[in-house]
C-alpha positions as MATLAB code, in Angstrom:
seq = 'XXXXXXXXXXXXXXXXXXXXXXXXXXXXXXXXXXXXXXXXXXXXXXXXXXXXXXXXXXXXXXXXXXXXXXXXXXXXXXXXXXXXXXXXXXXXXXXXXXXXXXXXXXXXXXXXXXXXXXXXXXXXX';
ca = [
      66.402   77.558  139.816;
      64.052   80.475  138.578;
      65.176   83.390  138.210;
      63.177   86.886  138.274;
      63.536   90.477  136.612;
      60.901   92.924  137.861;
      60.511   96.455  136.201;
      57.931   99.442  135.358;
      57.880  101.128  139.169;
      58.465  104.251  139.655;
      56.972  107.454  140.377;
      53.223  108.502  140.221;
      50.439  110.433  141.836;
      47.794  109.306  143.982;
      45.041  108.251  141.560;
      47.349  107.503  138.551;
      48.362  103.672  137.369;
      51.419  101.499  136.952;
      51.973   98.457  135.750;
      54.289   96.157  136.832;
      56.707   93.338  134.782;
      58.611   90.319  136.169;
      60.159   88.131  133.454;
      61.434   84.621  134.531;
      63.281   82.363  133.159;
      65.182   78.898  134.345;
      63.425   75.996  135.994;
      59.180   77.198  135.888;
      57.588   73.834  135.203;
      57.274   72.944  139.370;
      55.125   76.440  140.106;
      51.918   76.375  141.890;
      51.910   80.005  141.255;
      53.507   82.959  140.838;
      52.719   86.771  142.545;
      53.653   89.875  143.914;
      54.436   91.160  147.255;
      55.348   94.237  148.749;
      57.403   95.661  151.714;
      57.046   99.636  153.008;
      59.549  100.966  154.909;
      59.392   99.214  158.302;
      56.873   97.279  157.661;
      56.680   92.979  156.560;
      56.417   91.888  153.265;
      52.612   91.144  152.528;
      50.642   89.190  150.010;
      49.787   91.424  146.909;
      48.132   89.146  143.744;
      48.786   85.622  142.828;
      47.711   83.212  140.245;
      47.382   79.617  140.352;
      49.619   78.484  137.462;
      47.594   75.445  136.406;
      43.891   77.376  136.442;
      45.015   80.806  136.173;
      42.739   81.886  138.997;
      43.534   85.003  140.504;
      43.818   86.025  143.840;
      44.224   89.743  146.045;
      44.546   90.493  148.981;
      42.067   92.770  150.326;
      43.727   96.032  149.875;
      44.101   96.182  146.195;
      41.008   93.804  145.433;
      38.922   96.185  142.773;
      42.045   98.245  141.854;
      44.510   96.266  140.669;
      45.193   93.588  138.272;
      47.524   90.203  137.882;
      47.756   89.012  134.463;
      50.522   86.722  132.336;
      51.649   85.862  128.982;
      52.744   82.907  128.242;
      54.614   83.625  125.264;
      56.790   86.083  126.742;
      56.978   84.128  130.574;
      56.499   87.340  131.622;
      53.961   88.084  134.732;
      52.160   91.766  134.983;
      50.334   93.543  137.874;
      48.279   97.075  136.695;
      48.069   99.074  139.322;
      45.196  101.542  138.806;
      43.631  104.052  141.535;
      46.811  104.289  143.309;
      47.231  105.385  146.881;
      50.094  106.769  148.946;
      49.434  104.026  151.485;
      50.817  101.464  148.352;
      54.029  102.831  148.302;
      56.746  100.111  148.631;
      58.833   97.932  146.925;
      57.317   95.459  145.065;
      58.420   92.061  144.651;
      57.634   88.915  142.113;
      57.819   85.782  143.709;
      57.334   81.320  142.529;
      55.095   79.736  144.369;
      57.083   76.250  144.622;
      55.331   74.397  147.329;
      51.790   74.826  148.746;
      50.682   74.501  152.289;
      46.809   75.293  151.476;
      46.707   78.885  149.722;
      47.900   80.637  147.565;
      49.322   83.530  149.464;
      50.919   82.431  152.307;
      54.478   84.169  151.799;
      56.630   80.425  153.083;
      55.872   78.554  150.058;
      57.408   81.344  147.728;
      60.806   80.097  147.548;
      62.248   82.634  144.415;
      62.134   86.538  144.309;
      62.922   88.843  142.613;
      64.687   92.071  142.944;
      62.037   94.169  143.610;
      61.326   97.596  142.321;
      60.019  100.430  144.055;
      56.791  101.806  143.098;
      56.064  105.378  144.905;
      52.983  107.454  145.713;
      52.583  110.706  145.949;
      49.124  112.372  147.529;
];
C-alpha cells in the first residue's frame, strides 16, 4: 500500500506559478509511474503529467504541455509539478496518483490504483 500527501495549492493569479508536492511513502517498488490529475467542479478527473518510474520520461497532456513541469527526487520520494503561466481554466483540485499496472500508456487514469488527497489549486483572471 502507497500512501500519498499532496501540498503547495492554493491561491494565485492568472499568469503566476505554483508548484505542487506529493510525498509517498509505503510499498513504491511495483510503480510504472507516478502523476497528477485534476478534477474542476463538474467535470472528470483528467490526465495532468506523468513519469515513467524506470526512464524518468515525462509525459503532458496537451493542455499544460509548454507550461508546466513534473519532476522527482529521489532522496526525499517526493514528486513535484511547477505550474507556471497559469490560467483560470486550470483551476481544480489536483491529485497525485501510482501508476501500478499498465495497459499501454502512461496516462490512462485505470491503471492508477493510489491517490492522494488532492489539493486545490485556484485561478484567478
Amino acid at each position: 500500500q502507497v500512501q500519498l500527501v499532496e501540498s503547495g495549492g492554493g491561491l494565485v493569479q492568472a499568469g503566476g506559478s505554483l508548484r505542487l508536492s506529493c510525498a509517498a511513502s509505503g510499498h513504491t517498488f511495483s510503480t510504472y509511474a507516478m502523476g497528477w490529475f485534476r478534477q474542476a467542479p463538474g467535470k472528470e478527473r483528467e490526465f495532468v503529467a506523468t513519469m515513467d518510474w524506470i526512464r524518468s520520461k515525462t509525459y503532458y497532456s496537451d493542455s499544460v504541455k509548454g507550461r508546466f513541469t513534473i519532476s522527482r527526487d529521489n532522496t526525499k520520494n517526493t514528486l513535484y509539478l511547477e505550474m507556471n503561466s497559469l490560467k483560470p481554466e486550470d483551476t481544480a483540485v489536483y491529485y497525485c496518483a501510482v501508476q501500478s499496472h499498465y495497459s499501454g500508456s502512461y496516462s490512462n487514469i485505470k491503471d492508477f490504483g493510489s491517490w492522494g488527497q488532492g489539493t486545490q489549486v485556484t485561478v484567478s483572471s
